[in-house]
């Protein structure tokens, strides 16, 4: 079970939002590269970046901060002789040129959210051009997919879209329960498992992680196809000790 620290970027700083509300942003760090290094030293084996400004603008807005994080990751990997540490990134990715720019810069996985739902043809083209590098982010409330920074609820069922995107060739799906995100109220295990059981590609859980109990519950269902979990507010607020949580997950599932 991969525990994947989230570094959410707003105006070049590391922040966390509550339920995707840009007006409810708490700043946790002024130096994104230092934050990335902190999580790597705590045992992270992958990082999750979100360009929040980009998600709302529909185009990249924090490229300088992202490049500084990638440099820090590369330097750390070289220091400890770890090989490549994957970094995944979402937020405002709407065209193939942006994907190419990010992959050339060193991003391993590009996460497509709103554009995947609104423009499936773009997602198909992305999978064809950048096979092995595309993750879809499905954000949902009560089983219905939301788009546009969670501001619009669609009529699409999560599982239906998950199956469709799997056929396109996406690498994995990040499933976020937006009613829980940033609230420390616990992962929606049941909904995450249902999606994972319906697919053959891995699912990454997201939204609401609050405690070690959540990690233990996820480890218990890892065999259903849940590859990892995005760790956000809990590891910044101190409600969850990241290093201890990853060690516990490794102990439970190897």
C-alpha positions as MATLAB code, in Angstrom:
seq = 'XXXXXXXXXXXXXXXXXXXXXXXXXXXXXXXXXXXXXXXXXXXXXXXXXXXXXXXXXXXXXXXXXXXXXXXXXXXXXXXXXXXXXXXXXXXXXXXXXXXXXXXXXXXXXXXXXXXXXXXXXXXXXXXXXXXXXXXXXXXXXXXXXXXXXXXXXXXXXXXXXXXXXXXXXXXXXXXXXXXXXXXXXXXXXXXXXXXXXXXXXXXXXXXXXXXXXXXXXXXXXXXXXXXXXXXXXXXXXXXXXXXXXXXXXXXXXX';
ca = [
       0.000    0.000    0.000;
       1.548    3.234   -1.190;
       0.956    6.235    1.039;
       1.277    9.210   -1.286;
       1.765   12.655    0.296;
      -0.136   15.425   -1.475;
       1.523   18.762   -2.120;
      -1.180   21.194   -3.193;
       0.206   24.345   -4.818;
      -1.510   27.731   -4.682;
       0.431   30.844   -5.706;
       3.683   28.887   -5.315;
       2.946   27.843   -1.714;
       1.902   24.520   -0.165;
      -1.705   24.656    1.025;
      -4.632   22.412    1.914;
      -8.257   23.111    1.063;
     -11.467   21.992    2.709;
     -13.774   20.273    0.199;
     -11.982   21.954   -2.704;
     -12.871   25.504   -1.608;
     -10.094   27.932   -2.634;
     -11.394   30.376   -0.018;
     -10.705   27.789    2.704;
      -6.982   27.366    2.098;
      -4.526   26.773    4.932;
      -0.862   27.430    4.072;
       1.461   24.706    5.357;
       4.709   25.760    3.704;
       6.340   28.487    1.638;
       8.954   26.165    0.070;
       7.450   23.317   -2.005;
      10.854   21.713   -2.677;
      11.616   21.519    1.042;
       8.163   20.024    1.662;
       8.803   17.347   -0.974;
      12.119   16.476    0.627;
      10.479   16.239    4.051;
       8.044   13.567    2.835;
      10.731   11.629    0.988;
      12.859   11.538    4.127;
       9.805   10.240    6.002;
       9.615    7.285    3.618;
       7.365    8.399    0.755;
       7.847    6.351   -2.423;
       5.674    8.567   -4.635;
       4.466   12.177   -4.480;
       1.141   13.678   -5.560;
       1.156   17.296   -6.770;
      -1.856   19.460   -7.505;
      -1.689   22.795   -9.308;
      -4.743   24.342   -7.646;
      -4.529   27.602   -9.575;
      -4.224   25.528  -12.741;
      -7.314   23.493  -11.869;
      -9.392   26.656  -11.762;
      -7.651   28.478  -14.646;
      -7.589   25.449  -16.955;
      -3.869   25.798  -17.676;
      -0.602   25.386  -15.709;
       0.020   28.123  -13.137;
       2.701   26.751  -10.779;
       5.330   25.418  -13.182;
       8.269   27.015  -11.357;
       7.282   25.403   -8.049;
       6.715   22.058   -9.782;
      10.165   22.180  -11.386;
      11.735   22.945   -7.992;
       9.999   19.891   -6.506;
      11.179   17.654   -9.349;
      14.746   18.845   -8.827;
      14.512   18.132   -5.097;
      13.141   14.628   -5.801;
      15.910   13.901   -8.301;
      18.596   15.124   -5.877;
      17.201   13.039   -3.010;
      16.932    9.911   -5.165;
      20.565   10.330   -6.202;
      21.705   10.880   -2.616;
      20.121    7.699   -1.315;
      20.592    5.698   -4.531;
      16.879    4.936   -4.856;
      16.441    5.166   -8.601;
      13.486    7.149   -9.896;
      10.827    8.276   -7.405;
       7.573    8.755   -9.332;
       5.795   12.103   -9.136;
       2.187   12.440  -10.289;
       0.533   15.778  -11.068;
      -2.955   17.079  -11.698;
      -4.629   20.442  -12.120;
      -5.548   22.292  -15.307;
      -4.349   19.689  -17.794;
      -6.471   20.191  -20.887;
      -4.213   19.551  -23.908;
      -1.500   17.229  -25.213;
       1.149   19.967  -25.266;
       0.769   20.456  -21.507;
       1.109   16.711  -20.905;
       4.256   16.587  -23.040;
       5.721   19.595  -21.200;
       5.189   17.961  -17.812;
       6.512   14.536  -18.836;
       9.583   16.154  -20.409;
      10.136   18.014  -17.120;
      10.167   14.718  -15.204;
       6.570   14.063  -14.139;
       5.884   10.304  -14.322;
       2.073   10.383  -14.232;
      -0.222   13.141  -15.449;
      -3.665   13.201  -13.832;
      -6.607   14.227  -15.999;
      -9.834   15.056  -14.200;
     -12.425   17.461  -15.565;
     -11.134   17.174  -19.143;
     -11.519   13.370  -19.063;
     -15.209   13.707  -18.254;
     -15.981   16.638  -20.538;
     -13.774   15.640  -23.457;
     -13.302   11.853  -23.611;
     -11.712   12.166  -27.055;
      -8.856   14.144  -25.483;
      -8.342   11.394  -22.915;
      -8.224    8.765  -25.674;
      -5.651   10.833  -27.557;
      -3.602   11.282  -24.363;
      -3.570    7.538  -23.667;
      -2.555    6.823  -27.256;
       0.248    9.405  -27.233;
       1.505    8.910  -23.677;
       0.680    5.306  -22.776;
       1.642    4.368  -19.232;
       1.666    7.994  -18.074;
      -2.046    8.848  -17.777;
      -4.085    8.628  -14.566;
      -7.709    9.746  -14.376;
      -8.969   11.563  -11.306;
     -12.626   10.807  -10.616;
     -14.075   13.127   -7.987;
     -17.498   12.142   -6.770;
     -20.247   12.834   -4.294;
     -22.888   10.201   -3.593;
     -21.574    8.157   -6.524;
     -21.943   10.990   -9.073;
     -18.877   12.510  -10.729;
     -18.071   16.205  -10.202;
     -16.038   18.486  -12.473;
     -14.583   22.009  -12.620;
     -12.831   22.058   -9.276;
     -15.780   20.124   -7.813;
     -18.141   23.026   -8.517;
     -20.374   21.062  -10.930;
     -22.046   17.717  -10.277;
     -22.675   15.593  -13.379;
     -25.106   12.731  -13.893;
     -22.294   10.270  -14.578;
     -21.863    7.230  -12.333;
     -18.302    6.682  -11.103;
     -18.178    2.990  -12.017;
     -19.532    3.571  -15.544;
     -16.875    6.184  -16.275;
     -14.170    4.083  -14.621;
     -14.903    1.167  -16.964;
     -14.981    3.452  -19.997;
     -11.632    5.042  -19.134;
     -10.069    1.663  -18.379;
     -10.905    0.677  -21.963;
      -9.066    3.790  -23.173;
      -5.880    2.527  -21.511;
      -5.445    4.740  -18.437;
      -2.822    3.574  -15.947;
      -4.977    3.888  -12.812;
      -7.804    5.898  -11.271;
      -7.700    8.202   -8.273;
     -11.094    8.128   -6.597;
     -11.894   11.085   -4.337;
     -15.001   11.390   -2.186;
     -15.305   15.172   -2.279;
     -17.733   15.257    0.623;
     -14.905   14.017    2.845;
     -11.846   15.723    1.369;
      -9.917   17.800    3.864;
     -12.389   16.915    6.620;
     -10.421   14.083    8.315;
     -13.695   12.132    8.449;
     -12.368    8.827    7.101;
     -11.937    7.314    3.641;
     -15.103    6.103    1.896;
     -13.880    2.497    1.920;
     -17.078    0.924    0.566;
     -17.293    3.152   -2.519;
     -13.554    2.792   -3.200;
     -13.738   -1.003   -2.987;
     -16.803   -1.133   -5.273;
     -14.939    0.842   -7.925;
     -11.774   -1.259   -7.562;
     -13.778   -4.492   -7.867;
     -15.379   -3.264  -11.095;
     -11.995   -2.544  -12.721;
      -8.783   -4.418  -13.499;
      -6.560   -1.310  -13.291;
      -5.477   -0.069   -9.832;
      -7.488    2.446   -7.815;
      -5.900    5.034   -5.528;
      -8.082    6.162   -2.622;
      -8.423    9.834   -1.767;
     -10.478   12.144    0.399;
     -10.941   12.081    4.150;
      -7.892   10.135    5.391;
      -7.733   10.945    9.079;
      -6.073    8.258   11.162;
      -4.068    5.050   11.385;
      -7.385    3.165   11.482;
      -8.054    4.327    7.917;
      -4.668    2.949    6.820;
      -5.402   -0.411    8.465;
      -8.847   -0.575    6.819;
      -7.334    0.159    3.418;
      -4.616   -2.454    3.874;
      -7.324   -5.005    4.627;
      -8.887   -4.419    1.181;
      -5.690   -3.817   -0.811;
      -6.205   -7.159   -2.557;
      -9.376   -5.792   -4.196;
      -7.161   -3.575   -6.361;
      -6.437   -0.544   -4.187;
      -2.860    0.489   -4.889;
      -2.452    3.436   -2.560;
      -3.956    6.408   -0.784;
      -3.428   10.145   -1.119;
      -2.409   11.657    2.222;
      -3.427   15.269    2.660;
      -4.565   17.317    5.618;
      -3.995   14.552    8.204;
      -0.222   14.439    7.666;
       0.029   18.236    7.760;
      -2.141   18.706   10.841;
      -0.338   15.949   12.762;
      -3.427   13.731   13.028;
      -1.434   11.058   11.187;
       2.315   10.416   11.463;
       3.278    9.689    7.856;
       6.426    7.669    8.568;
       4.640    5.526   11.167;
       1.661    5.030    8.849;
       3.784    3.876    5.895;
       5.732    1.566    8.207;
       2.448    0.103    9.483;
       1.163   -0.433    5.940;
       4.396   -2.199    5.013;
       4.134   -4.347    8.121;
       0.566   -5.366    7.272;
       0.950   -5.972    3.548;
       4.656   -6.047    2.787;
];
